Coordinates of C-alpha atoms in Angstrom, one line a residue:
Chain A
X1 CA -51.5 -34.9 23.6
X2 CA -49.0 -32.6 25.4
X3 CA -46.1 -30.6 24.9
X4 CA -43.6 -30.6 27.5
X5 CA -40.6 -28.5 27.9
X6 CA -37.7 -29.0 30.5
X7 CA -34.8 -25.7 32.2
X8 CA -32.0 -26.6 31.6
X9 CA -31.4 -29.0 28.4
X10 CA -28.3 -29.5 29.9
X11 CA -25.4 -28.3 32.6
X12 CA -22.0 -28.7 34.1
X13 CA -21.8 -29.1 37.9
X14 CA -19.3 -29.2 40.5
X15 CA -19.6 -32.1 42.7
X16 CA -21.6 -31.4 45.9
X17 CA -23.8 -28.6 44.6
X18 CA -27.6 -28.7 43.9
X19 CA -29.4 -28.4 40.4
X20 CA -33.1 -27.7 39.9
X21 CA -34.5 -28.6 37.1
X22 CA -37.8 -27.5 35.6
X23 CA -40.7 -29.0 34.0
X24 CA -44.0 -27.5 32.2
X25 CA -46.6 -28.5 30.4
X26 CA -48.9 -27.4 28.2
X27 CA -52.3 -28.9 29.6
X28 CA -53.1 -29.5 33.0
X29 CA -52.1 -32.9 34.2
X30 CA -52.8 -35.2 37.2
X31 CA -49.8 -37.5 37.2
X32 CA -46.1 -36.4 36.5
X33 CA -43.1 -38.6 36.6
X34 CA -39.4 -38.5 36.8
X35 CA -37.0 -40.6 35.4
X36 CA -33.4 -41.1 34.9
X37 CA -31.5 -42.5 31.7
X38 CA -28.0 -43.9 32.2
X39 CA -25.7 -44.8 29.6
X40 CA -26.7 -48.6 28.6
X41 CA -29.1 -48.7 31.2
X42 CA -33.2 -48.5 31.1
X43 CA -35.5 -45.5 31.9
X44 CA -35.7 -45.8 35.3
X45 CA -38.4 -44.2 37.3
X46 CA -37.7 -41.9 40.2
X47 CA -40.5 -40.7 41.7
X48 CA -44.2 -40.0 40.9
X49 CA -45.4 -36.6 41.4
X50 CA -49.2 -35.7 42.0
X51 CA -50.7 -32.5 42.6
X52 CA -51.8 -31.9 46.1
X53 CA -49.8 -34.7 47.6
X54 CA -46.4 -35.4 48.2
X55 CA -44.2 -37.2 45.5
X56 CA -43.6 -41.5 45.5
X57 CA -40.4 -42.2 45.4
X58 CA -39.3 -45.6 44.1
X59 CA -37.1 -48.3 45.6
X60 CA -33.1 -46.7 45.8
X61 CA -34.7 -43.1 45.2
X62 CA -35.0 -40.9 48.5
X63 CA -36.5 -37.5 49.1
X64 CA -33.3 -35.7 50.8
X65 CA -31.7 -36.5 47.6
X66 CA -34.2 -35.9 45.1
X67 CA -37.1 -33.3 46.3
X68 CA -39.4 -32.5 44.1
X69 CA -42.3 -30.3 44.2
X70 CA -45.4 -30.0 42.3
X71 CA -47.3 -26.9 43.2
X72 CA -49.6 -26.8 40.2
X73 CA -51.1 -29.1 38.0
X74 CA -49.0 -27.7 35.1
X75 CA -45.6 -27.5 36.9
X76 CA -43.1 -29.9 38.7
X77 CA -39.6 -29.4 39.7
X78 CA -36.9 -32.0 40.7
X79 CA -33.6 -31.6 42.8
X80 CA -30.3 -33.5 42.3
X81 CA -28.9 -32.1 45.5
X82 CA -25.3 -33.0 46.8
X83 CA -24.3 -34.1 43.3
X84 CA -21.6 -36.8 42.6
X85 CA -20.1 -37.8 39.3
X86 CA -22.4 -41.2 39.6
X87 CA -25.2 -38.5 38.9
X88 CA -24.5 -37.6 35.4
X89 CA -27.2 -39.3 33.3
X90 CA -30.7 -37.8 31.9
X91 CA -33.6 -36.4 33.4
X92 CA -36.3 -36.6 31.7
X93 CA -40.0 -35.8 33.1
X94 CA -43.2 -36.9 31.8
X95 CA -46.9 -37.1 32.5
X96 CA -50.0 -39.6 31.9
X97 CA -51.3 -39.5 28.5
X98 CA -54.8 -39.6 30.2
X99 CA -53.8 -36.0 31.9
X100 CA -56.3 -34.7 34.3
X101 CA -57.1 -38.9 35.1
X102 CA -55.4 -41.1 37.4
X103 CA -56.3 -44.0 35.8
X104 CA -53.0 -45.6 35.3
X105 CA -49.4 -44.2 34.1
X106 CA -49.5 -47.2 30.9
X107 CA -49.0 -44.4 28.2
X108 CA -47.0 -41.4 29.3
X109 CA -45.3 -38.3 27.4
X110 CA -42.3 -37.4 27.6
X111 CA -40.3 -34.1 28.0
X112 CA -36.9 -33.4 25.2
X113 CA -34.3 -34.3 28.9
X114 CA -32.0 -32.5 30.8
X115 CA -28.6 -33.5 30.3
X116 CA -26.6 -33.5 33.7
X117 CA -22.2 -33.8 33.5
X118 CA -21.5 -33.7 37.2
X119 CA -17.4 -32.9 37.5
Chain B
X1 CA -33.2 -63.2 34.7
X2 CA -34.0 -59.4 34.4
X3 CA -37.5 -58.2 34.2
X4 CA -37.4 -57.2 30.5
X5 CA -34.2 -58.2 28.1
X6 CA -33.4 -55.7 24.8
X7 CA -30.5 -56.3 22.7
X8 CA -28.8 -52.6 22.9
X9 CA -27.3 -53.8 19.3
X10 CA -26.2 -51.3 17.4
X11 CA -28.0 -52.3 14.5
X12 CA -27.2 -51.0 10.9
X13 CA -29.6 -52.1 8.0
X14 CA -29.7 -50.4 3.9
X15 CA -32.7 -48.2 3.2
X16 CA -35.9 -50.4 2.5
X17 CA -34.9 -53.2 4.9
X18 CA -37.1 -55.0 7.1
X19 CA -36.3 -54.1 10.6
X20 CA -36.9 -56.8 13.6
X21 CA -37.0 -55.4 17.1
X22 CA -37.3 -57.5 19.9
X23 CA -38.0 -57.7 24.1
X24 CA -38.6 -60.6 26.4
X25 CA -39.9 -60.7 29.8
X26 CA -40.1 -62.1 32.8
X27 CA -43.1 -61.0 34.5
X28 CA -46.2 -62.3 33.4
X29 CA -48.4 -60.2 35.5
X30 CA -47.4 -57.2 32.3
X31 CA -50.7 -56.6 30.5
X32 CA -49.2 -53.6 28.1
X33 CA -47.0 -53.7 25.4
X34 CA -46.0 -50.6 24.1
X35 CA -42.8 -49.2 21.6
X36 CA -40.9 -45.9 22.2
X37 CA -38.8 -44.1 19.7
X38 CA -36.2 -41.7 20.9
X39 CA -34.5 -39.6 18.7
X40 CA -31.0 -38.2 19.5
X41 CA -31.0 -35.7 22.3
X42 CA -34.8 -35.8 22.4
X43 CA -37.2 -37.5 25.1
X44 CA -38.8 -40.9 24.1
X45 CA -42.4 -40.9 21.7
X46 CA -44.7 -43.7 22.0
X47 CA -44.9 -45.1 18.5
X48 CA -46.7 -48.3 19.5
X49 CA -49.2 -49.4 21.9
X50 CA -50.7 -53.2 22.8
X51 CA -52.9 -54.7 25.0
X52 CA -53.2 -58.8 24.3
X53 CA -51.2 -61.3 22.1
X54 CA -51.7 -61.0 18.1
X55 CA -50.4 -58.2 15.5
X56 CA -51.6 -54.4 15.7
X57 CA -50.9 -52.5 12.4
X58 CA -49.7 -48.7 12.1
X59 CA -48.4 -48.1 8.8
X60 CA -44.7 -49.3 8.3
X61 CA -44.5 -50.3 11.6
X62 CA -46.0 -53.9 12.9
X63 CA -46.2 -54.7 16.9
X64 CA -46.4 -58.4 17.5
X65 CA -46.9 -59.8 21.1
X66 CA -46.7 -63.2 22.1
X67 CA -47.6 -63.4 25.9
X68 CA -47.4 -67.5 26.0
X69 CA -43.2 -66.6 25.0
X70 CA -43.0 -63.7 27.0
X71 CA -41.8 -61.6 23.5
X72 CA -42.6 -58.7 21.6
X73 CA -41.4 -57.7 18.7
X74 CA -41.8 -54.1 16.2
X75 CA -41.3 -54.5 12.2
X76 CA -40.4 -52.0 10.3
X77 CA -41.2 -52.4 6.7
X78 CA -39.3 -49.9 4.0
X79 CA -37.1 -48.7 6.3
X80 CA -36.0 -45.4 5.9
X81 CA -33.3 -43.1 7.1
X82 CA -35.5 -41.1 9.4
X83 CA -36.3 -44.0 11.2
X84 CA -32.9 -44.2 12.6
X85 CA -33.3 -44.0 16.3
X86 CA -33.1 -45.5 19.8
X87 CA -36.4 -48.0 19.9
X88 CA -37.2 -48.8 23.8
X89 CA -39.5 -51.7 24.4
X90 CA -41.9 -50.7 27.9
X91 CA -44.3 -52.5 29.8
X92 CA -46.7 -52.0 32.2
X93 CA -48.4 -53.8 34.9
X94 CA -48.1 -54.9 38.8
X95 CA -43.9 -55.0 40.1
X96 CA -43.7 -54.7 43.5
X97 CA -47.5 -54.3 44.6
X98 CA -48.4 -51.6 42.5
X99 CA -48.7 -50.5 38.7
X100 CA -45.4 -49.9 36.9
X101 CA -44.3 -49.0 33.6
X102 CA -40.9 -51.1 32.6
X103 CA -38.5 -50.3 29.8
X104 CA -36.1 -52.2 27.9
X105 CA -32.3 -50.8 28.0
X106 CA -33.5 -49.5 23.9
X107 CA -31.7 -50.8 20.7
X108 CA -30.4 -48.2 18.7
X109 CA -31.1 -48.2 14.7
X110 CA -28.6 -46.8 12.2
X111 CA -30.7 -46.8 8.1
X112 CA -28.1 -46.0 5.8
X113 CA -29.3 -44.4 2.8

């Protein structure tokens, strides 16, 4: 298994600023993910970040509005940049439970969240 | 119809109920079945995981999958308080031309003691 941790568990922020937020993990891992949670609404995958290449984004997810990076096999970051209240929700990052495979993304662990309020 | 339907309930049972947990689904090209618990302010655990139609065991906790009805289901037997969480149904196979995993909106479980 892995442990994942997340910076911040939670923030206030202004509409139109930027928030990073962090994710590590405990074991080296090929495929990272990030997702948002919405009030009454599913998990709903952002983007797929691998080491070495840049991150997928999916369908209604852009990179100007949600950069990540993923310099190490251990590390990822995400951006909410330009925040509005519509981004207030849950960020939660994960990785494959298979780690250092890319096999598939079936199984996946989950970080504890970050918990955005955007004002 | 959307790709995968959970009741959001609330649902409140006694201590040492049977607990019935249920997704349907659209997409038949889903080969996984899995079952997420999420705890309050905490990131989803998988608790269950499925592959083809028939029961899979794991203590108190029974994951049925029917893929001829499109439903799954998750028993829990004896309920107890510290099973009171969010459960999220997830599934994973092709949407869109590649490999996804899909989740249910979660139902969220109150056990009373």
């Amino acid at each position: 298994s892995a442990v994942i941790s997340q910076k911040p568990s939670r923030d206030i922020c202004q509409r139109g600023t930027s928030l990073t937020i962090q994710c590590q993990v405990d074991s080296q891992v090929t495929m990272m993910f990030w997702y948002r949670q919405q009030p009454g609404q599913s998990l709903t995958l952002i983007a797929t970040a691998n080491q070495g290449s840049e991150a997928t984004y999916e369908s209604g997810f852009v990179i100007d509005k949600f950069p990540i990076s993923r310099p190490n096999l251990t590390f990822s970051t995400l951006t909410v940049s330009n925040m509005s209240p519509e981004d207030s929700s849950i960020y939660l990052c994960s990785v494959d439970a298979h780690l250092t495979s890319f096999i598939t993304g079936d199984t996946q662990y989950f970080g504890p969240g970050t918990r955005l309020t955007v004002l | 119809q959307k790709e995968v339907e959970q009741d959001p309930g609330p649902l409140s049972v006694p201590e040492g109920a049977i607990v019935s947990l249920n997704c349907t689904y659209s997409n038949s090209a889903f080969q996984y079945f899995m079952w997420y618990r999420q705890y309050s302010r905490k990131g989803p655990e998988l608790l269950m995981y499925t592959y083809s139609s028939g029961n899979k065991e794991d203590g108190r906790f029974t994951a049925q999958v029917d893929k001829s009805s499109k439903y799954i289901s998750l028993f829990i037997r004896d309920s107890q308080p510290s099973d009171s969480a969010t459960y999220l149904c997830a599934m994973f196979g092709v949407k869109g031309g590649s490999e996804k995993l899909v989740f249910g909106k979660g139902t969220k479980l109150t056990v009373n003691p």
